[in-house]
Structures are given as C-alpha cells and as structure tokens.
CSV table of C-alpha atoms and ligand atoms in Angstrom, one decimal:
chain,number,residue,atom,x,y,z
V,1,MET,CA,11.5,-122.3,-181.3
V,2,ASN,CA,12.0,-121.8,-177.5
V,3,ASN,CA,14.7,-123.6,-176.2
V,4,VAL,CA,15.3,-122.0,-172.8
V,5,ILE,CA,14.1,-124.4,-170.0
V,6,ILE,CA,13.5,-123.2,-166.5
V,7,ALA,CA,14.6,-125.2,-163.8
V,8,CYS,CA,11.7,-125.1,-161.2
V,9,ASP,CA,13.7,-126.4,-158.4
V,10,PHE,CA,11.1,-125.2,-155.7
V,11,GLU,CA,9.8,-126.5,-152.6
V,12,ASN,CA,6.1,-127.3,-153.3
V,13,ARG,CA,3.2,-126.7,-155.5
V,14,LYS,CA,2.2,-123.5,-154.2
V,15,VAL,CA,5.8,-121.9,-154.5
V,16,LEU,CA,5.6,-123.3,-158.3
V,17,THR,CA,2.1,-121.9,-158.8
V,18,ASP,CA,3.1,-118.4,-157.6
V,19,PHE,CA,6.3,-118.3,-159.7
V,20,LEU,CA,4.1,-119.4,-162.9
V,21,LYS,CA,1.7,-116.4,-162.3
V,22,GLN,CA,4.2,-114.1,-163.7
V,23,PHE,CA,4.5,-115.9,-166.9
V,24,GLU,CA,1.0,-115.4,-168.0
V,25,GLY,CA,0.4,-115.7,-171.6
V,26,LYS,CA,3.8,-117.3,-172.0
V,27,SER,CA,4.5,-120.9,-172.1
V,28,PRO,CA,8.0,-121.4,-170.9
V,29,TYR,CA,9.5,-124.9,-171.0
V,30,LEU,CA,9.7,-126.2,-167.5
V,31,LYS,CA,12.2,-128.5,-165.8
V,32,ILE,CA,10.7,-130.4,-162.8
V,33,GLY,CA,13.0,-132.1,-160.6
V,34,MET,CA,13.4,-134.3,-157.7
V,35,GLU,CA,12.6,-131.8,-155.2
V,36,LEU,CA,8.9,-131.0,-156.6
V,37,PHE,CA,8.3,-134.6,-157.9
V,38,TYR,CA,9.1,-136.0,-154.6
V,39,GLY,CA,7.4,-133.6,-152.6
V,40,GLU,CA,4.3,-133.4,-154.8
V,41,GLY,CA,4.2,-136.7,-156.5
V,42,PRO,CA,3.5,-137.4,-160.4
V,43,ASP,CA,0.2,-135.0,-160.4
V,44,ILE,CA,2.3,-132.0,-160.2
V,45,VAL,CA,3.8,-133.2,-163.6
V,46,ARG,CA,0.1,-134.1,-164.9
V,47,GLU,CA,-1.1,-130.5,-164.0
V,48,ILE,CA,1.7,-128.7,-165.5
V,49,LYS,CA,1.0,-130.7,-168.8
V,50,ASP,CA,-2.6,-129.9,-168.5
V,51,LEU,CA,-1.8,-126.2,-168.4
V,52,GLY,CA,-0.1,-126.7,-171.7
V,53,PHE,CA,3.5,-126.3,-170.6
V,54,LYS,CA,6.2,-128.6,-172.1
V,55,VAL,CA,8.0,-130.5,-169.4
V,56,PHE,CA,11.6,-132.0,-168.9
V,57,LEU,CA,11.0,-134.4,-166.1
V,58,ASP,CA,14.8,-134.3,-164.4
V,59,LEU,CA,14.7,-137.6,-162.4
V,60,LYS,CA,18.3,-138.9,-163.2
V,61,LEU,CA,17.6,-142.6,-163.2
V,62,HIS,CA,20.0,-145.0,-162.4
V,63,ASP,CA,19.2,-148.6,-161.3
V,64,ILE,CA,19.4,-152.0,-162.7
V,65,PRO,CA,17.9,-152.2,-166.3
V,66,ASN,CA,14.5,-153.8,-165.7
V,67,THR,CA,13.7,-151.1,-162.8
V,68,VAL,CA,14.5,-148.3,-165.3
V,69,ARG,CA,12.4,-149.7,-168.1
V,70,LYS,CA,9.4,-149.9,-165.8
V,71,ALA,CA,10.1,-146.3,-164.3
V,72,MET,CA,10.4,-145.0,-167.7
V,73,ARG,CA,7.3,-146.8,-168.9
V,74,ASN,CA,5.5,-144.7,-166.2
V,75,CYS,CA,7.3,-141.3,-167.0
V,76,ALA,CA,6.2,-141.9,-170.7
V,77,LYS,CA,2.4,-142.1,-169.4
V,78,LEU,CA,2.8,-138.8,-167.6
V,79,GLY,CA,3.2,-137.2,-171.2
V,80,VAL,CA,6.4,-135.6,-170.4
V,81,ASP,CA,8.6,-134.1,-173.3
V,82,ILE,CA,12.2,-134.9,-172.2
V,83,VAL,CA,13.4,-137.5,-169.5
V,84,ASN,CA,17.0,-138.2,-168.6
V,85,LEU,CA,19.0,-140.8,-166.7
V,86,HIS,CA,22.8,-141.3,-165.7
V,87,ALA,CA,24.8,-142.6,-168.4
V,88,ALA,CA,27.1,-144.3,-165.5
V,89,GLY,CA,24.1,-146.9,-165.5
V,90,THR,CA,25.5,-148.9,-168.5
V,91,ILE,CA,24.4,-149.1,-172.1
V,92,GLU,CA,22.3,-151.9,-171.2
V,93,MET,CA,20.4,-149.7,-168.7
V,94,MET,CA,20.0,-147.0,-171.2
V,95,LYS,CA,18.5,-149.3,-173.9
V,96,ALA,CA,16.1,-150.7,-171.2
V,97,ALA,CA,15.0,-147.0,-170.6
V,98,LYS,CA,14.4,-146.2,-174.3
V,99,LEU,CA,12.2,-149.2,-174.5
V,100,GLY,CA,10.4,-148.3,-171.6
V,101,LEU,CA,9.4,-145.0,-173.0
V,102,GLU,CA,8.4,-146.7,-176.2
V,103,GLU,CA,6.1,-149.0,-174.4
V,104,GLY,CA,4.6,-146.3,-172.2
V,105,CYS,CA,4.1,-143.6,-174.6
V,106,GLU,CA,0.8,-142.7,-176.4
V,107,GLY,CA,1.9,-140.5,-178.9
V,108,GLU,CA,5.6,-139.0,-179.5
V,109,ARG,CA,8.2,-140.7,-177.4
V,110,PRO,CA,9.9,-138.1,-174.9
V,111,LEU,CA,13.2,-137.2,-175.7
V,112,LEU,CA,15.9,-139.3,-173.6
V,113,ILE,CA,19.0,-137.8,-172.5
V,114,ALA,CA,21.7,-139.0,-170.3
V,115,VAL,CA,23.9,-136.8,-167.8
V,116,THR,CA,27.3,-137.5,-168.2
V,117,GLN,CA,29.0,-135.8,-165.4
V,118,LEU,CA,27.2,-133.5,-163.4
V,119,THR,CA,28.3,-129.8,-164.2
V,120,SER,CA,28.9,-129.4,-160.3
V,121,THR,CA,31.7,-132.0,-160.2
V,122,SER,CA,35.1,-131.2,-160.9
V,123,GLU,CA,37.9,-133.1,-162.5
V,124,GLU,CA,39.9,-133.3,-159.2
V,125,VAL,CA,36.9,-134.8,-157.4
V,126,MET,CA,36.1,-137.1,-160.2
V,127,ASN,CA,39.6,-138.6,-159.9
V,128,LYS,CA,39.8,-138.6,-156.1
V,129,GLU,CA,36.4,-139.5,-155.0
V,130,LEU,CA,35.2,-141.5,-158.1
V,131,LEU,CA,38.3,-143.1,-159.0
V,132,ILE,CA,38.0,-142.4,-162.7
V,133,ASN,CA,41.4,-142.0,-163.6
V,134,GLU,CA,40.8,-139.8,-166.9
V,135,THR,CA,40.4,-136.3,-167.9
V,136,LEU,CA,36.9,-134.8,-167.5
V,137,GLU,CA,36.8,-134.5,-171.3
V,138,ASN,CA,37.6,-138.0,-172.2
V,139,THR,CA,34.8,-139.3,-169.5
V,140,VAL,CA,32.3,-136.8,-171.0
V,141,LYS,CA,33.2,-138.1,-174.5
V,142,LYS,CA,32.9,-141.8,-173.7
V,143,TYR,CA,29.8,-141.5,-171.7
V,144,ALA,CA,28.1,-139.5,-174.6
V,145,LEU,CA,29.4,-142.0,-177.1
V,146,ASN,CA,27.8,-144.9,-174.9
V,147,ALA,CA,24.4,-143.0,-174.9
V,148,LYS,CA,24.5,-142.8,-178.7
V,149,GLU,CA,25.4,-146.6,-178.9
V,150,ALA,CA,22.2,-147.1,-176.9
V,151,GLY,CA,20.1,-144.9,-179.0
V,152,LEU,CA,19.5,-142.0,-176.8
V,153,ASP,CA,18.8,-138.6,-178.2
V,154,GLY,CA,21.5,-136.6,-176.4
V,155,VAL,CA,23.0,-135.5,-173.1
V,156,VAL,CA,23.0,-133.2,-170.4
V,157,CYS,CA,26.5,-131.4,-170.4
V,158,SER,CA,28.2,-128.1,-169.6
V,159,PRO,CA,27.9,-125.8,-172.5
V,160,LEU,CA,31.8,-125.8,-172.5
V,161,GLU,CA,31.4,-129.7,-173.9
V,162,ALA,CA,28.7,-129.1,-176.5
V,163,LYS,CA,31.1,-128.4,-179.4
V,164,MET,CA,33.2,-131.4,-178.5
V,165,ILE,CA,29.8,-133.7,-178.1
V,166,HIS,CA,28.6,-132.5,-181.5
V,167,GLU,CA,31.8,-133.2,-183.1
V,168,THR,CA,32.0,-136.7,-181.4
V,169,CYS,CA,28.4,-137.5,-181.6
V,170,GLY,CA,27.0,-135.5,-184.3
V,171,ASN,CA,25.0,-132.4,-184.8
V,172,ASP,CA,21.5,-133.9,-184.4
V,173,PHE,CA,22.9,-135.6,-181.2
V,174,ILE,CA,21.1,-132.9,-178.6
V,175,THR,CA,23.1,-131.0,-175.9
V,176,VAL,CA,20.9,-129.7,-173.0
V,177,THR,CA,23.1,-127.6,-170.9
V,178,PRO,CA,22.7,-126.3,-167.3
V,179,GLY,CA,25.2,-124.6,-165.4
V,180,ILE,CA,24.1,-121.0,-166.9
V,181,ARG,CA,24.7,-117.9,-165.2
V,182,LEU,CA,24.1,-114.2,-166.2
V,183,ALA,CA,27.6,-112.4,-166.1
V,184,SER,CA,26.4,-110.5,-163.0
V,185,ASN,CA,25.2,-113.5,-161.1
V,186,SER,CA,27.1,-115.6,-158.4
V,187,LYS,CA,28.2,-119.2,-159.5
V,188,ASP,CA,26.5,-121.0,-156.4
V,189,ASP,CA,27.3,-124.5,-156.3
V,190,GLN,CA,28.0,-124.9,-159.9
V,191,VAL,CA,31.9,-125.3,-160.9
V,192,ARG,CA,31.7,-124.9,-164.7
V,193,VAL,CA,29.3,-122.2,-165.7
V,194,THR,CA,28.7,-120.3,-168.8
V,195,THR,CA,26.6,-117.4,-170.0
V,196,PRO,CA,23.7,-117.8,-172.2
V,197,GLU,CA,25.5,-116.0,-175.0
V,198,LEU,CA,28.4,-118.1,-174.8
V,199,ALA,CA,26.3,-121.4,-174.7
V,200,LYS,CA,24.8,-120.4,-177.8
V,201,GLU,CA,28.0,-119.9,-179.5
V,202,LEU,CA,29.2,-123.0,-178.2
V,203,GLY,CA,26.4,-124.9,-179.9
V,204,SER,CA,24.0,-125.8,-176.9
V,205,ASP,CA,20.7,-126.9,-178.1
V,206,PHE,CA,18.7,-126.3,-174.9
V,207,ILE,CA,19.7,-124.3,-171.9
V,208,VAL,CA,18.6,-125.2,-168.5
V,209,VAL,CA,18.5,-122.1,-166.3
V,210,GLY,CA,17.3,-122.1,-162.5
V,211,ARG,CA,18.5,-119.5,-160.2
V,212,SER,CA,19.4,-116.9,-162.7
V,213,ILE,CA,15.7,-116.7,-163.4
V,214,THR,CA,14.0,-118.1,-160.3
V,215,ALA,CA,16.2,-116.0,-157.9
V,216,SER,CA,16.2,-113.0,-159.8
V,217,GLU,CA,14.5,-109.7,-158.6
V,218,ASN,CA,12.7,-109.9,-161.8
V,219,PRO,CA,12.2,-113.4,-163.0
V,220,LEU,CA,10.2,-112.3,-166.1
V,221,ASP,CA,12.6,-109.8,-167.3
V,222,SER,CA,15.5,-112.4,-166.8
V,223,TYR,CA,13.7,-115.0,-168.7
V,224,GLU,CA,12.8,-112.8,-171.6
V,225,TYR,CA,16.4,-111.6,-171.8
V,226,ILE,CA,17.8,-115.0,-171.8
V,227,CYS,CA,15.2,-116.0,-174.3
V,228,GLU,CA,16.3,-113.2,-176.6
V,229,VAL,CA,20.1,-113.6,-176.6
V,230,PHE,CA,19.5,-117.7,-176.8
V,231,ASN,CA,16.7,-118.2,-179.2
V,232,ASN,CA,17.3,-115.3,-181.4
V,233,GLY,CA,18.2,-116.4,-185.0
V,234,LYS,CA,17.7,-120.3,-184.2
K,1,LIG,O1,20.0,-122.8,-160.5
K,1,LIG,P1,20.9,-123.4,-161.5
K,1,LIG,O2,20.8,-122.8,-162.9
K,1,LIG,O3,22.4,-123.9,-161.2
K,1,LIG,O4,20.0,-124.9,-161.7
K,1,LIG,C1,20.5,-126.0,-162.8
K,1,LIG,C2,19.7,-127.0,-162.9
K,1,LIG,O5,20.2,-127.9,-163.6
K,1,LIG,C3,19.3,-127.8,-161.4
K,1,LIG,O6,18.1,-128.1,-161.6
K,1,LIG,C4,20.2,-129.0,-161.5
K,1,LIG,O7,19.9,-130.2,-160.8
K,1,LIG,C5,20.3,-129.2,-163.0
K,1,LIG,N1,21.6,-129.8,-163.4
K,1,LIG,C6,22.7,-129.6,-163.3
K,1,LIG,N2,23.8,-130.4,-163.8
K,1,LIG,C7,23.8,-131.3,-164.4
K,1,LIG,C8,22.2,-131.6,-164.6
K,1,LIG,C9,21.1,-131.1,-164.1
K,1,LIG,O8,23.0,-128.4,-162.8
K,1,LIG,N3,24.6,-132.0,-165.0
C-alpha cells in the first residue's frame, strides 16, 4: 500500500508532465491543488486519472451546503480518489458534500476528508485573527468530531495531531498529514512540521509531501526514500 501523496503544486501542465517523466514505471499518488486546477481546468485531472494515477483533489471547498453538494457531484464525476473541504463550513455543509459525491460517483465514492486548521496557522494567529478563543488542539479535535458526525472519512491535520485524532474519532478515521519535511529541509511557510519517520510513528495514515520532493535535487530519490521509511511495514 502506497500512502505517500506527492503535492503537485505546479504552475501548469508542462511543469507537471516534465516532473512526472522521472516517475516512469511508478504510480505515485498525486495531489492536484488549486494552482493546477484553476490554471488548467478539470481536464488536467481527467488526464492524470487516464494515465492511471490516483488523485487527491485538494480544493478545500467551503460555501453554502447546496453549492458544495453540486460542486462535489462534479468532483466525483472526475473519478478522483480523495477530495476535501473545510470543516469550518459546518456539519450541514459536510453532509451535503458527501451526498454530492454519492450522487456524482460511478464506482466507489471518493474519500471525503476535512481540513481542520491549516498547518500554516499557529495558535496565536488562530486566537488573534480568527477570534477562536480555544487551544489549537481543542479546535482541531472539535472540527474532527464534527467531520465524523457528518459521516466524513477523515481529516487533513498535522502529524502531531494524528494520535489525538485517532483517540478522539477512532482508528479507522483517516488522518492525511501535510507539513512533512526531511530533517535536512527548510520549513518554508509551514509552522508545524514533522519528518516522515515521525509521522509514521505518530500514526499518520497518508502523508502529503510537496517541496521535500518537488524542490529536491533528485525528486525520485527523495520520493523513494520517503516511501521506504513511511510505507514499510504497513
Ligand atoms: O510543499 P509542502 O510539503 O509544504 O506542501 C504541502 C501541501 O499540503 C500543499 O499543497 C498545501 O496546500 C497542502 N496542505 C497543507 N496544510 C493543510 C492542508 C493542505 O500544507 N492543512
């Protein structure tokens, strides 16, 4: 089972295609986010799926329930494997999203996961700017419980929260964790970061790795190293 997802935060189709050339014969799980999706449109997802890659479509939806339901219906029609939304959109919105996926999918319903708090947000910023007068931990826990109540499959969270999420929501509630850095990498704009080894130890189910692979001198080597330490024994 390969649970290492590469965050393809690329400017356009050409950069993505050039990047994927290095992975011939392998089928990494790819995360397509806003940059590529808004630049290239849904066709980029269809193309990647036609090439046999699994796709996590990371659009982090957050709108009124009816709009999210219809948007999710279309996401499901693209045949993606994982999609997400912001838990801050309410339980009702999350339920509507799941319904939309069920309506739109032809085979298996894509996994639906919620963003609790972005890994780039610190507790201080959450308190001062978002006026959420709680600890980051309590907020993440509550949002995860809301997602579970809405029938979602899991959450996006920091690996540092994976254990707590599993304790709160059960072991089969999936944790998909970005904020991964190799010990030698810079943190960039991430605030809470973890190595793949530690993420595994903490119980992350999937790790999402962007710049530690895409900006590496040898992306394939970095990818294979991360797969080895994270997937081994799973
Ligand atoms: O380059 P890096 O490994 O930091 O990329 C992390 C990826 O995970 C980015 O695509 C970012 O949008 C995404 N992400 C995140 N924090 C979240 C949810 C998604 O960093 N809470």
